[in-house]
XYZ file of C-alpha atoms in Angstrom:
704
model
C 23.791 -52.544 10.431
C 27.118 -53.078 8.002
C 30.331 -52.361 9.436
C 30.620 -49.655 7.282
C 27.636 -47.444 8.961
C 28.706 -48.650 12.319
C 32.088 -47.054 11.396
C 31.032 -43.882 10.170
C 28.786 -43.498 13.433
C 31.648 -43.839 15.539
C 33.796 -41.711 13.432
C 31.135 -39.071 13.133
C 31.075 -38.529 17.079
C 34.729 -38.489 16.988
C 34.454 -35.605 14.397
C 31.695 -33.585 16.369
C 34.281 -33.822 19.121
C 37.306 -32.560 17.391
C 35.363 -29.834 15.543
C 33.586 -28.406 18.775
C 36.994 -28.326 20.360
C 38.349 -26.476 17.194
C 35.563 -24.030 17.296
C 35.941 -23.278 21.082
C 39.657 -22.754 21.123
C 39.449 -20.514 17.990
C 36.715 -18.431 19.822
C 38.830 -18.182 22.733
C 42.172 -17.416 20.769
C 40.347 -14.615 18.794
C 38.938 -13.022 22.311
C 42.521 -13.252 23.296
C 44.077 -11.802 20.259
C 41.338 -8.759 20.578
C 41.127 -8.042 23.824
C 44.448 -9.090 25.286
C 47.437 -8.698 22.769
C 49.532 -5.702 23.082
C 49.302 -3.082 20.687
C 52.948 -4.029 19.449
C 51.638 -7.066 17.855
C 50.572 -5.277 14.878
C 49.284 -6.611 11.816
C 49.838 -10.165 12.951
C 46.651 -10.160 15.142
C 44.885 -9.569 12.196
C 46.279 -12.719 10.325
C 45.587 -14.937 13.349
C 42.066 -13.606 13.562
C 41.838 -14.427 9.924
C 42.916 -17.979 10.482
C 41.211 -18.772 12.904
C 37.737 -17.184 11.576
C 38.345 -19.814 8.826
C 39.177 -22.627 10.935
C 35.979 -21.982 12.854
C 34.012 -21.740 9.447
C 35.728 -25.061 8.443
C 34.926 -27.041 11.460
C 31.287 -25.657 11.638
C 30.402 -26.372 7.809
C 31.976 -29.901 8.018
C 29.476 -30.563 11.167
C 26.357 -29.113 9.493
C 27.056 -30.042 6.089
C 28.249 -33.895 6.781
C 30.543 -34.661 3.782
C 31.554 -38.181 3.154
C 35.037 -39.350 2.046
C 35.037 -42.701 0.078
C 37.173 -44.574 -1.954
C 35.970 -47.364 -4.367
C 37.925 -49.413 -6.961
C 40.012 -46.556 -8.555
C 38.102 -43.904 -7.395
C 38.479 -41.173 -4.819
C 35.234 -39.567 -3.649
C 33.774 -36.706 -1.488
C 30.018 -36.574 -1.523
C 26.943 -35.711 0.499
C 23.445 -37.378 0.547
C 21.083 -35.082 -1.093
C 17.594 -36.810 -1.592
C 15.892 -34.830 1.058
C 18.235 -32.086 1.155
C 16.533 -28.392 0.266
C 19.643 -28.070 -2.250
C 19.555 -29.729 -5.505
C 22.086 -32.173 -6.651
C 24.053 -29.613 -8.789
C 23.993 -27.046 -5.796
C 25.165 -29.735 -3.665
C 27.998 -30.825 -5.592
C 29.358 -27.181 -5.387
C 29.019 -26.872 -2.034
C 31.180 -30.306 -1.554
C 33.815 -28.686 -3.971
C 33.630 -25.645 -2.154
C 34.275 -27.935 1.231
C 37.104 -29.627 -0.703
C 38.628 -26.321 -1.783
C 39.162 -25.303 1.881
C 41.788 -27.916 2.419
C 44.192 -26.285 0.009
C 42.865 -23.054 1.783
C 44.111 -24.496 4.918
C 47.268 -25.722 3.648
C 48.092 -21.942 2.280
C 47.362 -20.504 5.595
C 50.079 -22.620 7.368
C 52.562 -21.452 4.540
C 51.709 -17.915 4.743
C 51.816 -18.063 8.598
C 55.420 -19.050 8.573
C 56.204 -16.691 6.028
C 54.850 -13.878 8.465
C 56.786 -15.591 11.263
C 60.122 -15.340 9.530
C 59.312 -12.100 8.377
C 59.042 -10.878 12.195
C 62.527 -12.241 13.048
C 64.282 -11.217 9.830
C 63.826 -7.038 9.135
C 65.596 -7.547 5.769
C 63.055 -9.659 4.743
C 60.136 -8.112 6.234
C 60.921 -4.751 4.585
C 61.250 -6.468 0.999
C 58.160 -8.703 0.806
C 55.571 -8.499 3.866
C 56.138 -4.541 4.880
C 52.930 -2.142 4.800
C 50.452 -2.996 1.694
C 52.560 -6.210 0.964
C 50.980 -7.781 4.018
C 47.718 -8.026 1.956
C 49.229 -10.708 -0.257
C 49.572 -13.001 2.933
C 45.580 -12.763 3.293
C 44.966 -13.265 -0.692
C 47.249 -16.410 -1.227
C 44.811 -18.504 0.698
C 41.902 -17.198 -1.152
C 43.512 -17.707 -4.683
C 44.712 -21.336 -3.545
C 40.924 -22.143 -2.518
C 39.495 -20.588 -5.605
C 41.966 -22.445 -7.650
C 41.138 -25.600 -6.449
C 37.260 -25.064 -6.564
C 37.494 -24.126 -10.572
C 39.605 -27.409 -11.035
C 37.457 -29.775 -8.885
C 34.370 -28.004 -10.533
C 35.211 -28.404 -13.785
C 36.942 -31.884 -13.941
C 36.019 -33.811 -11.110
C 31.881 -33.736 -11.876
C 30.023 -36.634 -11.458
C 28.519 -38.082 -14.679
C 26.645 -41.400 -15.863
C 29.785 -43.373 -16.133
C 30.797 -42.554 -12.554
C 27.191 -42.965 -11.224
C 27.099 -46.486 -12.842
C 30.726 -47.173 -11.754
C 30.223 -46.283 -8.177
C 26.423 -47.641 -7.552
C 27.697 -50.876 -6.751
C 29.841 -49.705 -3.778
C 26.927 -47.373 -2.578
C 24.204 -49.992 -2.365
C 26.705 -52.181 -0.465
C 28.000 -49.600 1.996
C 25.580 -46.527 2.192
C 22.166 -48.403 0.896
C 20.945 -45.563 -1.678
C 21.645 -45.123 -5.418
C 24.302 -42.964 -6.506
C 21.619 -40.566 -8.117
C 21.022 -39.469 -4.538
C 24.148 -38.117 -3.960
C 26.064 -35.199 -4.857
C 29.705 -36.591 -5.894
C 33.086 -35.296 -6.339
C 34.631 -37.938 -8.422
C 38.398 -38.397 -8.707
C 39.120 -41.271 -11.094
C 42.661 -42.180 -11.345
C 42.434 -45.337 -13.893
C 39.779 -45.606 -16.465
C 38.461 -49.512 -16.918
C 38.587 -50.751 -20.581
C 36.789 -53.485 -21.914
C 39.722 -55.787 -21.954
C 39.819 -55.544 -18.143
C 42.926 -53.769 -17.560
C 43.623 -50.113 -16.084
C 44.724 -47.003 -18.107
C 45.866 -43.733 -16.398
C 43.247 -40.981 -16.715
C 45.457 -38.064 -17.848
C 42.718 -35.598 -17.358
C 42.681 -36.428 -13.550
C 46.382 -36.650 -13.113
C 46.965 -33.240 -14.924
C 44.413 -31.581 -12.439
C 46.078 -33.383 -9.457
C 49.127 -32.016 -10.586
C 47.827 -28.566 -9.772
C 46.971 -29.854 -6.088
C 49.993 -31.269 -5.543
C 51.861 -27.722 -6.896
C 50.064 -25.802 -4.362
C 50.685 -28.533 -1.635
C 53.985 -28.484 -2.414
C 54.538 -24.608 -2.410
C 52.615 -24.340 1.046
C 54.962 -27.325 2.586
C 57.996 -25.478 1.026
C 57.337 -22.194 2.727
C 56.332 -24.146 5.806
C 59.734 -26.177 6.062
C 61.778 -23.504 4.417
C 60.603 -20.425 6.712
C 60.538 -22.940 9.873
C 64.043 -23.712 9.712
C 65.433 -20.233 8.763
C 63.152 -19.063 12.006
C 64.934 -21.737 14.122
C 68.520 -20.823 12.906
C 67.489 -16.974 13.690
C 66.376 -18.032 17.233
C 69.346 -20.150 17.978
C 71.749 -16.973 16.464
C 69.809 -14.821 18.557
C 70.730 -16.552 21.847
C 74.188 -17.309 21.012
C 74.736 -13.489 21.133
C 73.297 -13.358 24.855
C 76.281 -14.664 26.809
C 74.381 -15.586 30.065
C 70.865 -17.411 29.415
C 68.644 -18.071 32.178
C 67.316 -22.013 32.578
C 63.660 -20.277 31.681
C 65.072 -18.799 28.402
C 66.854 -22.124 27.557
C 63.767 -24.118 28.283
C 61.565 -21.715 26.167
C 64.116 -22.030 23.440
C 63.827 -26.012 23.582
C 60.131 -25.752 23.408
C 60.101 -23.013 20.713
C 62.160 -25.783 18.951
C 59.350 -28.487 19.431
C 56.638 -26.154 18.560
C 58.271 -25.386 15.269
C 58.737 -29.222 14.386
C 55.397 -30.004 15.273
C 54.024 -27.057 13.384
C 55.731 -28.066 10.174
C 54.453 -31.713 10.752
C 50.807 -30.703 10.689
C 50.608 -29.765 7.045
C 52.754 -32.801 5.905
C 50.056 -35.150 7.827
C 47.107 -33.215 6.357
C 48.832 -33.676 2.783
C 48.144 -37.241 3.062
C 44.355 -36.799 2.484
C 45.600 -36.278 -1.152
C 48.820 -37.733 -1.437
C 47.414 -41.149 -0.327
C 44.312 -41.177 -2.379
C 46.548 -42.047 -5.530
C 47.546 -45.208 -3.976
C 44.012 -47.007 -4.269
C 44.108 -50.092 -5.672
C 46.090 -49.825 -8.760
C 45.816 -53.357 -9.906
C 42.185 -54.216 -9.619
C 40.885 -56.364 -12.565
C 37.953 -55.394 -14.624
C 35.573 -57.314 -16.879
C 34.014 -55.949 -20.168
C 31.867 -53.234 -18.572
C 31.929 -51.286 -15.315
C 28.728 -52.669 -14.328
C 30.620 -56.102 -14.189
C 33.498 -55.113 -12.285
C 34.829 -57.546 -9.578
C 35.184 -55.028 -7.126
C 37.754 -55.780 -4.175
C 36.424 -53.812 -1.316
C 38.578 -50.864 -0.458
C 40.007 -49.574 2.757
C 37.989 -46.312 2.774
C 38.207 -46.376 6.783
C 41.712 -45.131 6.150
C 40.503 -42.150 4.310
C 37.805 -41.376 6.615
C 40.078 -41.612 9.467
C 42.799 -39.545 7.707
C 40.206 -36.757 6.904
C 38.940 -36.741 10.505
C 42.517 -36.738 12.053
C 42.874 -33.203 10.132
C 40.385 -32.017 12.523
C 42.788 -33.043 15.581
C 45.527 -31.462 13.907
C 43.441 -28.373 13.366
C 42.845 -28.326 16.878
C 46.695 -28.757 17.784
C 47.153 -25.771 15.789
C 45.356 -23.758 18.112
C 47.771 -24.491 20.899
C 50.786 -24.184 18.829
C 49.727 -20.581 17.506
C 50.356 -19.328 20.982
C 53.828 -20.252 20.625
C 54.007 -17.749 17.733
C 53.138 -15.039 20.030
C 55.579 -16.305 22.584
C 58.271 -16.577 19.577
C 57.963 -12.722 18.957
C 57.763 -12.081 22.943
C 60.440 -14.464 23.613
C 63.014 -12.936 21.114
C 61.974 -9.375 21.640
C 61.294 -9.551 25.523
C 64.069 -11.588 27.535
C 64.961 -11.320 31.264
C 68.475 -12.569 32.509
C 69.949 -12.237 36.361
C 73.488 -11.557 36.612
C 75.104 -12.262 39.647
C 78.273 -10.409 40.737
C 80.108 -13.298 41.891
C 79.155 -16.970 41.751
C 78.948 -17.687 45.268
C 77.952 -15.607 48.739
C 78.728 -15.712 52.343
C 76.461 -15.174 55.306
C 76.535 -11.575 56.269
C 77.433 -10.288 52.512
C 75.309 -8.299 50.383
C 73.870 -10.328 47.449
C 74.651 -8.180 44.500
C 73.627 -8.289 40.759
C 71.601 -7.135 38.179
C 68.216 -7.875 36.378
C 68.692 -7.299 32.570
C 65.513 -6.745 30.605
C 66.305 -6.657 26.689
C 63.052 -5.595 24.616
C 63.022 -4.266 20.931
C 59.169 -3.046 21.605
C 57.361 -0.863 24.169
C 56.009 -3.076 26.806
C 53.140 -2.071 28.780
C 54.123 -2.552 32.461
C 53.215 -1.080 36.039
C 56.212 -1.975 38.105
C 59.199 -4.432 38.297
C 59.888 -6.123 41.611
C 63.166 -8.054 42.436
C 62.657 -10.415 45.656
C 65.118 -12.755 47.478
C 64.222 -15.784 49.103
C 66.399 -18.416 51.362
C 64.693 -21.323 53.213
C 65.467 -24.789 54.405
C 62.885 -27.020 53.476
C 62.461 -30.976 54.607
C 59.577 -33.021 53.434
C 58.977 -37.041 53.115
C 56.186 -39.520 53.286
C 55.904 -42.663 55.499
C 53.531 -45.187 55.783
C 51.992 -46.373 59.067
C 49.942 -48.889 60.131
C 46.375 -48.020 61.586
C 43.364 -50.046 63.179
C 39.607 -49.158 62.791
C 36.751 -50.887 63.699
C 34.750 -52.077 60.622
C 31.155 -53.914 61.555
C 32.304 -54.733 64.990
C 35.805 -56.218 63.674
C 38.980 -54.532 63.895
C 40.490 -53.879 60.180
C 44.388 -52.905 59.403
C 45.034 -50.501 56.822
C 48.325 -48.414 55.684
C 48.165 -44.946 55.967
C 50.439 -42.538 54.211
C 51.644 -39.774 56.574
C 53.407 -36.704 55.611
C 56.248 -34.870 57.445
C 57.301 -31.477 56.493
C 58.852 -28.545 57.772
C 60.445 -25.281 56.672
C 62.276 -22.107 58.378
C 62.845 -19.070 56.141
C 66.114 -17.495 56.660
C 65.777 -14.231 54.264
C 62.803 -12.961 52.317
C 62.865 -9.324 51.543
C 61.935 -7.449 48.083
C 62.329 -3.944 46.148
C 60.731 -2.088 43.533
C 63.320 -1.483 40.983
C 61.123 0.409 38.602
C 57.547 1.983 38.592
C 55.535 3.855 36.247
C 55.700 7.681 36.792
C 53.588 10.237 35.622
C 50.937 7.737 34.003
C 53.135 6.400 31.824
C 53.188 2.346 32.004
C 55.239 1.897 29.293
C 58.985 0.394 29.013
C 60.884 1.913 26.181
C 62.562 -0.471 23.814
C 66.486 -1.185 24.600
C 68.066 -2.624 27.437
C 67.300 -2.030 30.653
C 69.599 -2.679 33.770
C 68.239 -2.947 37.299
C 70.986 -3.330 39.974
C 69.937 -5.063 43.350
C 71.864 -5.704 46.615
C 70.251 -7.662 49.545
C 72.124 -8.532 52.813
C 72.263 -12.089 53.867
C 72.010 -13.118 57.532
C 75.026 -13.922 59.162
C 73.492 -17.196 60.362
C 72.121 -18.419 57.544
C 73.294 -22.056 56.469
C 74.991 -22.943 53.352
C 73.354 -23.921 50.172
C 72.411 -27.644 50.114
C 70.535 -30.334 48.455
C 69.614 -33.701 49.851
C 67.393 -36.405 49.322
C 64.926 -35.372 51.861
C 65.422 -31.692 51.752
C 67.591 -29.260 50.798
C 68.479 -25.203 51.470
C 67.987 -22.703 48.272
C 68.536 -19.004 47.719
C 67.239 -17.333 44.901
C 66.597 -14.120 43.348
C 62.926 -13.332 41.556
C 62.375 -10.710 38.976
C 58.635 -9.831 38.018
C 57.342 -7.462 35.579
C 53.853 -6.258 36.665
C 51.700 -5.850 33.091
C 48.317 -4.618 33.309
C 45.579 -7.154 31.642
C 48.599 -9.705 30.599
C 50.645 -12.483 32.476
C 53.328 -10.962 34.394
C 56.702 -11.549 33.322
C 58.742 -13.672 35.997
C 62.285 -15.003 36.201
C 64.275 -16.706 39.019
C 67.775 -17.810 39.345
C 69.455 -19.373 42.279
C 72.828 -18.656 43.615
C 74.956 -20.515 46.466
C 75.933 -19.702 49.752
C 78.920 -21.003 51.080
C 80.140 -20.006 54.831
C 83.713 -18.867 55.556
C 84.169 -21.783 57.946
C 87.712 -21.046 59.193
C 89.058 -24.267 60.842
C 91.921 -22.561 62.636
C 89.115 -21.166 64.973
C 87.982 -24.423 65.769
C 88.987 -25.962 69.242
C 90.924 -28.818 68.946
C 90.843 -29.189 65.233
C 94.461 -29.654 65.052
C 94.380 -32.562 67.477
C 95.595 -35.945 66.382
C 92.892 -38.723 66.965
C 93.788 -42.528 67.323
C 91.264 -45.451 67.119
C 91.824 -49.016 67.888
C 89.909 -52.080 67.130
C 90.623 -55.726 68.478
C 88.871 -58.612 66.887
C 89.431 -62.530 67.452
C 88.787 -63.581 63.656
C 86.697 -66.411 62.288
C 83.472 -67.309 63.510
C 83.303 -70.966 65.053
C 86.993 -71.655 64.474
C 88.931 -68.774 65.979
C 92.030 -67.875 63.856
C 93.352 -65.501 66.499
C 93.397 -61.957 67.664
C 94.284 -59.040 65.126
C 94.733 -55.496 66.343
C 94.514 -52.502 64.179
C 95.516 -49.101 65.259
C 94.605 -46.009 63.217
C 95.633 -42.630 63.641
C 94.796 -39.292 61.888
C 96.773 -36.118 62.200
C 93.648 -33.734 62.941
C 90.094 -33.898 63.125
C 89.035 -30.700 61.042
C 89.787 -30.701 57.369
C 89.113 -28.619 54.407
C 88.066 -29.303 50.802
C 91.142 -30.105 48.544
C 93.504 -31.335 51.310
C 95.026 -34.878 51.324
C 94.510 -36.237 54.801
C 97.070 -39.135 55.836
C 95.908 -42.029 57.707
C 98.126 -44.241 59.417
C 97.126 -47.881 60.338
C 99.398 -49.948 62.693
C 98.447 -53.622 62.094
C 99.481 -56.602 64.881
C 98.653 -59.643 63.126
C 98.671 -62.487 65.992
C 96.156 -64.605 64.036
C 96.964 -67.569 61.608
C 95.751 -65.722 58.880
C 96.896 -62.983 56.683
C 95.523 -59.409 56.489
C 95.220 -58.474 52.696
C 93.608 -54.905 52.250
C 93.142 -51.926 54.142
C 90.558 -49.284 52.705
C 89.210 -45.954 53.770
C 85.950 -44.313 52.832
C 84.426 -41.020 53.594
C 80.742 -40.780 54.270
C 78.276 -37.685 54.214
C 75.557 -38.177 56.678
C 72.640 -35.922 56.508
C 69.877 -35.529 59.187
C 66.462 -34.216 58.469
C 63.933 -33.363 61.154
C 60.356 -32.544 60.340
C 56.773 -31.959 61.763
C 53.707 -34.203 60.824
C 51.258 -32.479 58.633
C 52.577 -29.160 58.678
C 54.389 -26.900 56.389
C 54.896 -23.925 59.424
C 58.077 -22.295 60.317
C 60.394 -24.022 62.978
C 58.980 -24.606 66.188
C 61.067 -25.958 69.208
C 59.642 -29.536 68.737
C 59.950 -31.640 66.109
C 58.549 -35.151 66.272
C 60.353 -37.143 63.595
C 63.647 -37.429 61.614
C 65.277 -39.036 58.953
C 68.884 -39.955 58.102
C 70.393 -40.347 54.806
C 74.167 -41.574 54.123
C 76.252 -41.314 51.163
C 79.699 -42.105 50.175
C 81.757 -39.217 48.865
C 85.518 -40.593 48.546
C 87.195 -43.792 49.192
C 90.749 -45.121 48.989
C 92.290 -48.663 49.100
C 95.442 -50.541 49.206
C 96.322 -53.956 48.819
C 98.915 -55.166 51.578
C 100.284 -58.366 52.931
C 101.038 -58.920 56.356
C 101.563 -62.199 57.399
C 100.383 -64.447 60.192
C 102.342 -63.480 63.633
C 103.727 -60.230 61.954
C 103.507 -56.586 62.589
C 103.194 -54.034 59.999
C 102.444 -50.179 59.158
C 100.482 -49.019 56.296
C 99.699 -45.441 55.026
C 96.722 -44.217 53.157
C 96.030 -40.916 51.676
C 92.668 -39.623 51.476
C 91.636 -36.619 49.151
C 89.359 -34.453 50.504
C 86.952 -33.822 47.456
C 84.915 -30.418 47.035
C 82.166 -30.649 49.529
C 79.637 -28.702 51.612
C 80.916 -27.542 54.702
C 79.657 -29.480 57.901
C 76.897 -27.332 59.375
C 73.560 -27.983 61.404
C 70.365 -25.784 61.073
C 67.062 -26.482 63.142
C 65.799 -29.102 60.519
C 68.996 -30.092 58.233
C 72.472 -30.978 59.582
C 75.168 -32.265 57.733
C 78.273 -34.312 58.987
C 81.041 -36.297 57.662
C 82.466 -39.839 59.205
C 85.639 -41.374 58.152
C 85.412 -45.183 58.047
C 88.822 -47.333 57.915
C 88.747 -51.159 57.464
C 91.120 -53.932 57.379
C 90.422 -57.260 55.766
C 91.902 -60.578 56.660
C 91.601 -64.220 54.874
C 89.025 -65.557 56.761
C 85.526 -66.485 55.730
C 83.222 -64.599 58.601
C 83.917 -62.162 61.054
C 87.126 -61.058 59.174
C 87.094 -57.173 59.184
C 88.126 -54.550 61.483
C 86.761 -51.346 61.654
C 87.472 -47.885 62.849
C 85.436 -44.663 62.689
C 86.169 -41.294 62.912
C 83.742 -37.871 62.875
C 85.302 -35.312 60.714
C 84.612 -31.546 60.657
C 84.733 -30.314 56.793
C 85.473 -26.653 56.493
C 86.627 -24.085 53.728
C 89.740 -22.715 55.462
C 92.823 -25.133 56.010
C 94.194 -25.386 59.537
C 97.696 -23.456 59.557
C 100.552 -26.091 60.712
C 101.711 -23.725 63.500
C 97.777 -22.796 64.568
C 97.763 -23.346 68.396
C 94.207 -24.539 69.490
C 92.278 -22.257 71.489
C 91.607 -24.633 74.515
C 92.481 -27.979 75.756
C 89.945 -30.746 76.085
C 89.348 -34.516 74.964
C 87.718 -33.961 72.145
C 89.382 -36.883 70.268
C 87.038 -39.944 70.745
C 88.764 -43.236 72.297
C 85.873 -45.202 70.974
C 83.703 -45.602 68.381
C 81.022 -42.955 67.961
C 77.843 -43.195 69.878
C 74.513 -41.620 69.329
C 73.867 -39.514 66.671
C 72.752 -36.521 68.256
C 76.202 -36.104 70.190
C 78.328 -36.433 67.162
C 76.363 -33.873 65.103
C 78.603 -30.743 64.590
C 77.932 -27.475 66.167
C 76.180 -24.789 63.977
C 78.808 -23.418 61.732
C 78.263 -19.592 62.337
C 79.408 -20.385 66.295
C 82.954 -21.278 65.101
C 82.994 -18.350 62.492
C 85.760 -15.531 63.334
C 84.419 -12.491 64.705
C 86.899 -10.631 62.871
C 87.976 -11.143 59.430
C 90.892 -13.615 58.781
C 94.093 -13.087 57.004
C 94.126 -14.325 53.364
C 97.666 -14.486 53.474
C 97.737 -17.068 56.095
C 94.694 -19.154 54.649
C 96.115 -21.458 52.108
C 92.529 -22.946 51.193
C 91.084 -24.591 48.567
C 88.468 -22.526 46.906
C 84.823 -23.091 48.545
C 83.134 -26.172 46.786
C 80.647 -26.032 43.989
C 77.685 -28.150 45.042
C 77.289 -30.144 41.535
C 80.753 -31.507 42.579
C 79.862 -32.276 46.059
C 77.250 -35.037 44.866
C 79.813 -36.883 43.146
C 81.694 -39.899 44.528
C 85.351 -39.688 44.222
C 87.823 -42.517 44.126
C 91.625 -42.750 44.582
């Protein structure tokens, strides 16, 4: 078996697979258009059925008829072996020509598809060119192009004695039969002369100019209308001030679909355009039978032909985006909140806006609120098992997860009445209001868990996919630090170290004082550092950093609501702010330095059953020794949203200020924030607080 025969067998299996997929996908698409498409789809459903039915016909015919694309010398051919066929050679030739005419038919289908697509977005263009009976032109143009190409091919690319003799050598080498046994459509670009030179075949080039014209006009419609569609869609979205994440994602996907759909006919056109580049410099002898044949890369042409089936299969998926285009522009959901953030105990208010330019069949519209804390992570554990009397060690991945629902409610904002399941064209506004629990924790995004709150809108449509939209909102507690006991109490920490590793350099003492333990986002916290350097080395740098410590609890192999027992926890820490200062405290001297730590926009300290967030201020002093050269003090801070008033008096007196570095994590966790919230509204005029933090800002590291 020659490598050409082997290659044809491989490509045939490839072709059968692609044709089968294209047929199945088109049948499914036609079924969806007939039984599931809304009445508002109009004449477009007939255009989709028309194109898909042609695609089925084209794919089945290709498999049953089995035409072969072959190039030899300066000739590009499409033929079929007809020796044992029921059809004569002449009739088989016309069927081959009809098969080739389907190529221009397919390109015209892409062109008219994009013309209609643009017309569905531009009312003026639609009314002027494709409205009413003018729509029939879109159905007729592919037929005209197909018949045009059929007439040219049947009259100008017919086989004759010269082409049979010219191709006979290649047929014997590659197919093992004579050209008389095949019905061949021959496109001969150059005539070989007796002097061994090539001369352009102007008859063929004139015929091919018609094909290039048909390809160009189809491609022009695809490119021009595709660009117009994208500009129209972009302009339509620019009018909408508030776009949901789903809408933006669909817009981006729509652009990608337009680009890919535009490239499909461009790739298919290679079947014709590339054929003109076939061995333009072959040397010929005195007669065609004595041509020194340089084997052509006919594999490329076979591959291009069968790649078109992949492109047509891809087209079926992309045609769904045409349906999405109209549905996307005509039907849009947006969820608008009355304010960007809400506090526990407050009503979450806003409106769901549904914009449609066509009547929509629907049964009801549901608006839901959901808020939950969720933790999840995986860990690897070593296990042992008995294997044929020996102990075998293996690794098992164990999942830990927990979830607590804080709010989950729904309401029916609209329902069909009197048996009329229709939403009329226009803008429909559905207000909503849901109360938040007073004990719900703030919104939070962590490495191993999160706390999220969202509003979801769902439009139930019979015999169709429901339209859904979800938008997240932030919950920020009113954490007034004035009601926190001992929040305004100064705290002092001390660290003493005999610096140096083997050869000690002397004792250095660092005493750090902060004026209060509770601070609000946006405040500047002064840090006073007293240094008693009794060593032989100088101290050269003081630095402070603020860390956010997150703690997660979860149960093994479970995703159920919180219980009183959690069998595992995980910690995560990140630096959210830092400041440093270069100093010079020489040996055996004293000094005092001060740093200002600007508290960035952060989530307030909180603790719920499965997620807790606390903050730690770390102050360090560096000395000029190689080892054991850093002194370190830590303070647990509580971050709130309302600053402490200078003349505020603590509610009670206690020894909250630590005199030693913090101990166990559980003891240093902040209390639940809602236990610190005032029972009566605070006086806004006496609360010089920074605005509540945005959580995008709280993820960044602030350097001072």
